[in-house]
PDB file of C-alpha atoms in Angstrom:
ATOM      1  CA  MET Y  13     -28.176  20.875 -16.237  1.00  0.00           C
ATOM      2  CA  ALA Y  14     -24.951  18.988 -15.570  1.00  0.00           C
ATOM      3  CA  ARG Y  15     -25.046  16.578 -12.655  1.00  0.00           C
ATOM      4  CA  PRO Y  16     -22.512  16.851  -9.817  1.00  0.00           C
ATOM      5  CA  ARG Y  17     -19.415  14.717 -10.221  1.00  0.00           C
ATOM      6  CA  ALA Y  18     -20.443  12.439  -7.370  1.00  0.00           C
ATOM      7  CA  GLN Y  19     -23.615  11.528  -9.262  1.00  0.00           C
ATOM      8  CA  VAL Y  20     -21.899  11.138 -12.620  1.00  0.00           C
ATOM      9  CA  ARG Y  21     -19.145   8.780 -11.468  1.00  0.00           C
ATOM     10  CA  GLY Y  22     -20.624   7.217  -8.369  1.00  0.00           C
ATOM     11  CA  GLY Y  23     -20.698   9.039  -5.080  1.00  0.00           C
ATOM     12  CA  ARG Y  24     -18.426   6.820  -3.003  1.00  0.00           C
ATOM     13  CA  VAL Y  25     -15.722   6.610  -5.677  1.00  0.00           C
ATOM     14  CA  VAL Y  26     -15.463  10.364  -6.149  1.00  0.00           C
ATOM     15  CA  LEU Y  27     -15.520  11.023  -2.427  1.00  0.00           C
ATOM     16  CA  VAL Y  28     -12.753   8.512  -1.794  1.00  0.00           C
ATOM     17  CA  GLU Y  29     -10.683  10.070  -4.576  1.00  0.00           C
ATOM     18  CA  SER Y  30     -11.268  13.485  -3.013  1.00  0.00           C
ATOM     19  CA  ALA Y  31     -10.214  12.148   0.385  1.00  0.00           C
ATOM     20  CA  VAL Y  32      -7.045  10.577  -1.008  1.00  0.00           C
ATOM     21  CA  GLN Y  33      -6.075  13.896  -2.586  1.00  0.00           C
ATOM     22  CA  ASN Y  34      -6.835  15.948   0.493  1.00  0.00           C
ATOM     23  CA  PHE Y  35      -5.379  13.547   3.054  1.00  0.00           C
ATOM     24  CA  THR Y  36      -2.179  13.421   0.993  1.00  0.00           C
ATOM     25  CA  GLU Y  37      -1.903  17.197   0.716  1.00  0.00           C
ATOM     26  CA  LEU Y  38      -3.324  18.320   4.069  1.00  0.00           C
ATOM     27  CA  GLY Y  39      -3.218  15.256   6.295  1.00  0.00           C
ATOM     28  CA  TYR Y  40      -6.252  13.580   7.817  1.00  0.00           C
ATOM     29  CA  HIS Y  41      -6.640  16.035  10.694  1.00  0.00           C
ATOM     30  CA  GLY Y  42      -5.982  19.006   8.427  1.00  0.00           C
ATOM     31  CA  THR Y  43      -8.784  18.018   6.060  1.00  0.00           C
ATOM     32  CA  SER Y  44     -12.336  19.188   6.720  1.00  0.00           C
ATOM     33  CA  MET Y  45     -15.562  17.808   5.342  1.00  0.00           C
ATOM     34  CA  ARG Y  46     -15.832  21.073   3.401  1.00  0.00           C
ATOM     35  CA  ASP Y  47     -12.489  20.299   1.756  1.00  0.00           C
ATOM     36  CA  LEU Y  48     -13.748  16.874   0.729  1.00  0.00           C
ATOM     37  CA  ALA Y  49     -16.998  18.296  -0.615  1.00  0.00           C
ATOM     38  CA  ARG Y  50     -15.293  21.075  -2.558  1.00  0.00           C
ATOM     39  CA  THR Y  51     -12.823  18.732  -4.272  1.00  0.00           C
ATOM     40  CA  ALA Y  52     -15.562  16.223  -5.079  1.00  0.00           C
ATOM     41  CA  GLY Y  53     -17.896  18.918  -6.383  1.00  0.00           C
ATOM     42  CA  VAL Y  54     -20.721  18.099  -3.956  1.00  0.00           C
ATOM     43  CA  THR Y  55     -22.309  19.544  -0.856  1.00  0.00           C
ATOM     44  CA  VAL Y  56     -21.192  18.581   2.622  1.00  0.00           C
ATOM     45  CA  ALA Y  57     -24.640  17.164   3.325  1.00  0.00           C
ATOM     46  CA  SER Y  58     -24.401  14.809   0.341  1.00  0.00           C
ATOM     47  CA  ILE Y  59     -21.280  13.178   1.787  1.00  0.00           C
ATOM     48  CA  TYR Y  60     -23.399  11.746   4.572  1.00  0.00           C
ATOM     49  CA  HIS Y  61     -25.489   9.819   2.061  1.00  0.00           C
ATOM     50  CA  HIS Y  62     -22.408   7.662   1.512  1.00  0.00           C
ATOM     51  CA  PHE Y  63     -20.266   7.876   4.657  1.00  0.00           C
ATOM     52  CA  SER Y  64     -21.160   8.455   8.275  1.00  0.00           C
ATOM     53  CA  SER Y  65     -17.930  10.306   9.041  1.00  0.00           C
ATOM     54  CA  LYS Y  66     -14.484  11.322   7.849  1.00  0.00           C
ATOM     55  CA  GLN Y  67     -13.160   8.435   9.943  1.00  0.00           C
ATOM     56  CA  GLU Y  68     -15.187   5.951   7.889  1.00  0.00           C
ATOM     57  CA  ILE Y  69     -13.675   7.345   4.691  1.00  0.00           C
ATOM     58  CA  LEU Y  70     -10.154   6.989   6.099  1.00  0.00           C
ATOM     59  CA  GLN Y  71     -10.856   3.405   7.093  1.00  0.00           C
ATOM     60  CA  GLN Y  72     -12.187   2.585   3.638  1.00  0.00           C
ATOM     61  CA  ILE Y  73      -9.025   3.978   2.044  1.00  0.00           C
ATOM     62  CA  MET Y  74      -6.631   2.161   4.353  1.00  0.00           C
ATOM     63  CA  VAL Y  75      -8.457  -1.167   4.498  1.00  0.00           C
ATOM     64  CA  GLY Y  76      -9.067  -1.031   0.756  1.00  0.00           C
ATOM     65  CA  THR Y  77      -5.416  -0.289   0.052  1.00  0.00           C
ATOM     66  CA  MET Y  78      -4.218  -3.232   2.139  1.00  0.00           C
ATOM     67  CA  THR Y  79      -6.824  -5.528   0.611  1.00  0.00           C
ATOM     68  CA  ASP Y  80      -5.723  -4.533  -2.883  1.00  0.00           C
ATOM     69  CA  VAL Y  81      -2.015  -5.051  -2.235  1.00  0.00           C
ATOM     70  CA  LEU Y  82      -2.674  -8.423  -0.598  1.00  0.00           C
ATOM     71  CA  ALA Y  83      -4.577  -9.496  -3.702  1.00  0.00           C
ATOM     72  CA  LEU Y  84      -1.789  -8.223  -5.963  1.00  0.00           C
ATOM     73  CA  THR Y  85       1.018  -9.938  -4.079  1.00  0.00           C
ATOM     74  CA  GLY Y  86      -1.020 -13.122  -3.794  1.00  0.00           C
ATOM     75  CA  ALA Y  87      -1.592 -13.176  -7.542  1.00  0.00           C
ATOM     76  CA  ALA Y  88       2.134 -12.595  -8.133  1.00  0.00           C
ATOM     77  CA  LEU Y  89       2.967 -15.640  -6.035  1.00  0.00           C
ATOM     78  CA  ASP Y  90       0.361 -17.732  -7.834  1.00  0.00           C
ATOM     79  CA  GLN Y  91       2.093 -16.943 -11.124  1.00  0.00           C
ATOM     80  CA  ALA Y  92       5.673 -17.225  -9.855  1.00  0.00           C
ATOM     81  CA  GLY Y  93       8.065 -20.090 -10.414  1.00  0.00           C
ATOM     82  CA  PRO Y  94       8.492 -22.749  -7.732  1.00  0.00           C
ATOM     83  CA  THR Y  95      11.811 -21.707  -6.182  1.00  0.00           C
ATOM     84  CA  PRO Y  96      12.059 -19.299  -3.228  1.00  0.00           C
ATOM     85  CA  THR Y  97      14.237 -17.011  -5.352  1.00  0.00           C
ATOM     86  CA  GLU Y  98      11.587 -16.813  -8.055  1.00  0.00           C
ATOM     87  CA  ARG Y  99       8.815 -16.384  -5.516  1.00  0.00           C
ATOM     88  CA  LEU Y 100      10.549 -13.642  -3.557  1.00  0.00           C
ATOM     89  CA  GLY Y 101      11.444 -11.863  -6.783  1.00  0.00           C
ATOM     90  CA  ALA Y 102       7.844 -11.922  -7.981  1.00  0.00           C
ATOM     91  CA  LEU Y 103       6.572 -10.815  -4.595  1.00  0.00           C
ATOM     92  CA  VAL Y 104       8.937  -7.849  -4.390  1.00  0.00           C
ATOM     93  CA  GLU Y 105       8.223  -6.763  -7.951  1.00  0.00           C
ATOM     94  CA  ALA Y 106       4.482  -6.700  -7.224  1.00  0.00           C
ATOM     95  CA  TRP Y 107       5.112  -4.848  -3.957  1.00  0.00           C
ATOM     96  CA  VAL Y 108       7.206  -2.165  -5.661  1.00  0.00           C
ATOM     97  CA  LEU Y 109       4.825  -1.755  -8.598  1.00  0.00           C
ATOM     98  CA  PHE Y 110       2.010  -1.175  -6.137  1.00  0.00           C
ATOM     99  CA  HIS Y 111       3.958   1.471  -4.230  1.00  0.00           C
ATOM    100  CA  THR Y 112       4.987   3.294  -7.406  1.00  0.00           C
ATOM    101  CA  GLY Y 113       1.506   3.084  -8.933  1.00  0.00           C
ATOM    102  CA  ARG Y 114      -0.594   3.802  -5.840  1.00  0.00           C
ATOM    103  CA  GLN Y 115       1.674   6.272  -4.095  1.00  0.00           C
ATOM    104  CA  ALA Y 116      -0.981   8.476  -2.541  1.00  0.00           C
ATOM    105  CA  GLU Y 117      -2.837   5.600  -0.884  1.00  0.00           C
ATOM    106  CA  ALA Y 118       0.449   4.058   0.223  1.00  0.00           C
ATOM    107  CA  LEU Y 119       1.539   7.339   1.819  1.00  0.00           C
ATOM    108  CA  ILE Y 120      -1.745   7.632   3.674  1.00  0.00           C
ATOM    109  CA  GLY Y 121      -1.335   4.061   4.876  1.00  0.00           C
ATOM    110  CA  ALA Y 122       2.161   4.829   6.145  1.00  0.00           C
ATOM    111  CA  SER Y 123       1.297   8.091   7.895  1.00  0.00           C
ATOM    112  CA  GLU Y 124      -2.277   7.900   9.148  1.00  0.00           C
ATOM    113  CA  LEU Y 125      -2.414   4.703  11.209  1.00  0.00           C
ATOM    114  CA  ARG Y 126      -2.389   6.916  14.301  1.00  0.00           C
ATOM    115  CA  SER Y 127      -5.519   8.682  13.041  1.00  0.00           C
ATOM    116  CA  LEU Y 128      -7.677   5.544  12.995  1.00  0.00           C
ATOM    117  CA  ASP Y 129     -10.046   4.734  15.816  1.00  0.00           C
ATOM    118  CA  GLU Y 130      -9.473   1.568  17.824  1.00  0.00           C
ATOM    119  CA  GLN Y 131     -11.433  -0.753  15.532  1.00  0.00           C
ATOM    120  CA  GLY Y 132     -10.042   0.743  12.353  1.00  0.00           C
ATOM    121  CA  ARG Y 133      -6.497   0.421  13.656  1.00  0.00           C
ATOM    122  CA  ALA Y 134      -7.092  -3.213  14.599  1.00  0.00           C
ATOM    123  CA  ASP Y 135      -8.464  -3.982  11.133  1.00  0.00           C
ATOM    124  CA  VAL Y 136      -5.522  -2.377   9.330  1.00  0.00           C
ATOM    125  CA  VAL Y 137      -2.903  -3.899  11.625  1.00  0.00           C
ATOM    126  CA  ALA Y 138      -4.413  -7.348  11.042  1.00  0.00           C
ATOM    127  CA  LEU Y 139      -4.092  -6.868   7.282  1.00  0.00           C
ATOM    128  CA  ARG Y 140      -0.516  -5.618   7.652  1.00  0.00           C
ATOM    129  CA  ASP Y 141       0.321  -8.666   9.737  1.00  0.00           C
ATOM    130  CA  GLU Y 142      -1.185 -10.852   7.020  1.00  0.00           C
ATOM    131  CA  GLN Y 143       0.989  -9.176   4.391  1.00  0.00           C
ATOM    132  CA  GLU Y 144       4.101  -9.521   6.536  1.00  0.00           C
ATOM    133  CA  ALA Y 145       3.331 -13.205   6.979  1.00  0.00           C
ATOM    134  CA  VAL Y 146       3.375 -13.625   3.198  1.00  0.00           C
ATOM    135  CA  PHE Y 147       6.892 -12.195   2.978  1.00  0.00           C
ATOM    136  CA  ARG Y 148       8.060 -14.140   6.001  1.00  0.00           C
ATOM    137  CA  ALA Y 149       6.796 -17.428   4.629  1.00  0.00           C
ATOM    138  CA  VAL Y 150       8.707 -16.987   1.391  1.00  0.00           C
ATOM    139  CA  VAL Y 151      11.916 -15.960   3.144  1.00  0.00           C
ATOM    140  CA  GLU Y 152      11.658 -18.753   5.700  1.00  0.00           C
ATOM    141  CA  ALA Y 153      11.070 -21.300   2.929  1.00  0.00           C
ATOM    142  CA  GLY Y 154      14.201 -20.068   1.190  1.00  0.00           C
ATOM    143  CA  VAL Y 155      16.221 -20.477   4.377  1.00  0.00           C
ATOM    144  CA  ALA Y 156      14.770 -23.939   5.044  1.00  0.00           C
ATOM    145  CA  GLU Y 157      15.627 -25.080   1.526  1.00  0.00           C
ATOM    146  CA  GLY Y 158      19.157 -23.684   1.737  1.00  0.00           C
ATOM    147  CA  GLU Y 159      18.530 -21.122  -1.001  1.00  0.00           C
ATOM    148  CA  PHE Y 160      18.796 -18.096   1.308  1.00  0.00           C
ATOM    149  CA  ALA Y 161      21.715 -17.832   3.710  1.00  0.00           C
ATOM    150  CA  THR Y 162      20.409 -15.111   6.023  1.00  0.00           C
ATOM    151  CA  THR Y 163      20.405 -15.990   9.704  1.00  0.00           C
ATOM    152  CA  HIS Y 164      17.810 -13.294  10.388  1.00  0.00           C
ATOM    153  CA  PRO Y 165      14.780 -14.184   8.244  1.00  0.00           C
ATOM    154  CA  LEU Y 166      12.283 -12.147  10.264  1.00  0.00           C
ATOM    155  CA  GLU Y 167      14.365  -8.980  10.105  1.00  0.00           C
ATOM    156  CA  ALA Y 168      15.180  -9.600   6.439  1.00  0.00           C
ATOM    157  CA  ALA Y 169      11.492  -9.883   5.564  1.00  0.00           C
ATOM    158  CA  ARG Y 170      10.684  -6.699   7.457  1.00  0.00           C
ATOM    159  CA  ALA Y 171      13.570  -4.841   5.817  1.00  0.00           C
ATOM    160  CA  ILE Y 172      12.299  -5.834   2.378  1.00  0.00           C
ATOM    161  CA  ILE Y 173       8.776  -4.700   3.245  1.00  0.00           C
ATOM    162  CA  ASN Y 174      10.042  -1.349   4.534  1.00  0.00           C
ATOM    163  CA  MET Y 175      12.157  -0.793   1.432  1.00  0.00           C
ATOM    164  CA  GLY Y 176       8.980  -1.013  -0.602  1.00  0.00           C
ATOM    165  CA  TYR Y 177       7.043   1.248   1.750  1.00  0.00           C
ATOM    166  CA  SER Y 178       9.676   3.957   1.444  1.00  0.00           C
ATOM    167  CA  ILE Y 179       9.407   4.162  -2.340  1.00  0.00           C
ATOM    168  CA  ALA Y 180       6.031   5.882  -2.100  1.00  0.00           C
ATOM    169  CA  SER Y 181       7.621   8.832  -0.284  1.00  0.00           C
ATOM    170  CA  TRP Y 182      10.110   9.747  -3.001  1.00  0.00           C
ATOM    171  CA  TYR Y 183       9.392   8.023  -6.327  1.00  0.00           C
ATOM    172  CA  ARG Y 184       8.226  10.330  -9.116  1.00  0.00           C
ATOM    173  CA  ALA Y 185       6.407   9.077 -12.176  1.00  0.00           C
ATOM    174  CA  GLY Y 186       8.013  10.248 -15.388  1.00  0.00           C
ATOM    175  CA  GLY Y 187      11.476  10.239 -13.886  1.00  0.00           C
ATOM    176  CA  PRO Y 188      14.521   8.454 -15.315  1.00  0.00           C
ATOM    177  CA  VAL Y 189      13.567   5.052 -13.868  1.00  0.00           C
ATOM    178  CA  THR Y 190      10.306   3.346 -14.846  1.00  0.00           C
ATOM    179  CA  PRO Y 191       8.243   1.434 -12.264  1.00  0.00           C
ATOM    180  CA  GLU Y 192       9.259  -1.825 -13.925  1.00  0.00           C
ATOM    181  CA  GLU Y 193      12.949  -0.924 -13.770  1.00  0.00           C
ATOM    182  CA  MET Y 194      12.596   0.084 -10.134  1.00  0.00           C
ATOM    183  CA  ALA Y 195      10.843  -3.193  -9.382  1.00  0.00           C
ATOM    184  CA  ALA Y 196      13.709  -5.134 -10.966  1.00  0.00           C
ATOM    185  CA  ARG Y 197      16.265  -3.174  -8.935  1.00  0.00           C
ATOM    186  CA  TYR Y 198      14.433  -3.803  -5.692  1.00  0.00           C
ATOM    187  CA  ARG Y 199      14.084  -7.472  -6.551  1.00  0.00           C
ATOM    188  CA  ASP Y 200      17.877  -7.636  -6.720  1.00  0.00           C
ATOM    189  CA  LEU Y 201      18.193  -5.714  -3.461  1.00  0.00           C
ATOM    190  CA  ALA Y 202      15.747  -8.057  -1.754  1.00  0.00           C
ATOM    191  CA  LEU Y 203      17.609 -11.140  -2.928  1.00  0.00           C
ATOM    192  CA  ALA Y 204      20.846  -9.621  -1.661  1.00  0.00           C
ATOM    193  CA  THR Y 205      19.170  -8.906   1.689  1.00  0.00           C
ATOM    194  CA  VAL Y 206      18.332 -12.591   2.203  1.00  0.00           C
ATOM    195  CA  LEU Y 207      21.758 -13.633   0.871  1.00  0.00           C
ATOM    196  CA  ALA Y 208      20.275 -15.625  -1.982  1.00  0.00           C
ATOM    197  CA  ARG Y 209      22.751 -18.163  -3.328  1.00  0.00           C
ATOM    198  CA  SER Y 210      22.094 -16.994  -6.882  1.00  0.00           C
ATOM    199  CA  VAL Y 211      23.193 -13.481  -5.889  1.00  0.00           C
ATOM    200  CA  THR Y 212      26.123 -14.275  -3.604  1.00  0.00           C
ATOM    201  CA  GLY Y 213      27.405 -17.105  -5.751  1.00  0.00           C
ATOM    202  CA  ALA Y 214      27.811 -19.289  -2.677  1.00  0.00           C
TER     203      ALA Y 214
END
């Protein structure tokens, strides 16, 4: 007899995948435990072997998503050239590739913060603040070194972050622009936002 999907692939993984699908299509509050069980091919009771509640699943998705993107952007900076222009370019490319490749999780992260309990919200906000600090540090270094001419580094960093966030809401895989091409375009937009000398020619 064939085993349920949650046993074949690992219960938590399949349940998280089911939650991502359902939260994206129905929203967190519109998704029931029965929905999660049906999509995962398990019983409702079996969910509780892995998660205590739907809230715990949401927190795992959102904390996991932020942890993953922090690791990705950190690795991009580790491999980037030494100049602020190179570092911001690498950071933005990683940010865009994440939001084109992990759209569903990114959309949940953008829309379901209000659905987290107090502790979950605090955990996710702390990770978001950590990610913002990464962008801010690169932009502020560029301003300090005279490579970026913006007089609003905080707002510039936040604008760049939000540009990346928005991609998840409209980008479609298989369209005329590949993720890599989109990342290159947004790199140029980000450098223009901070008034990079290499872009403005100043």
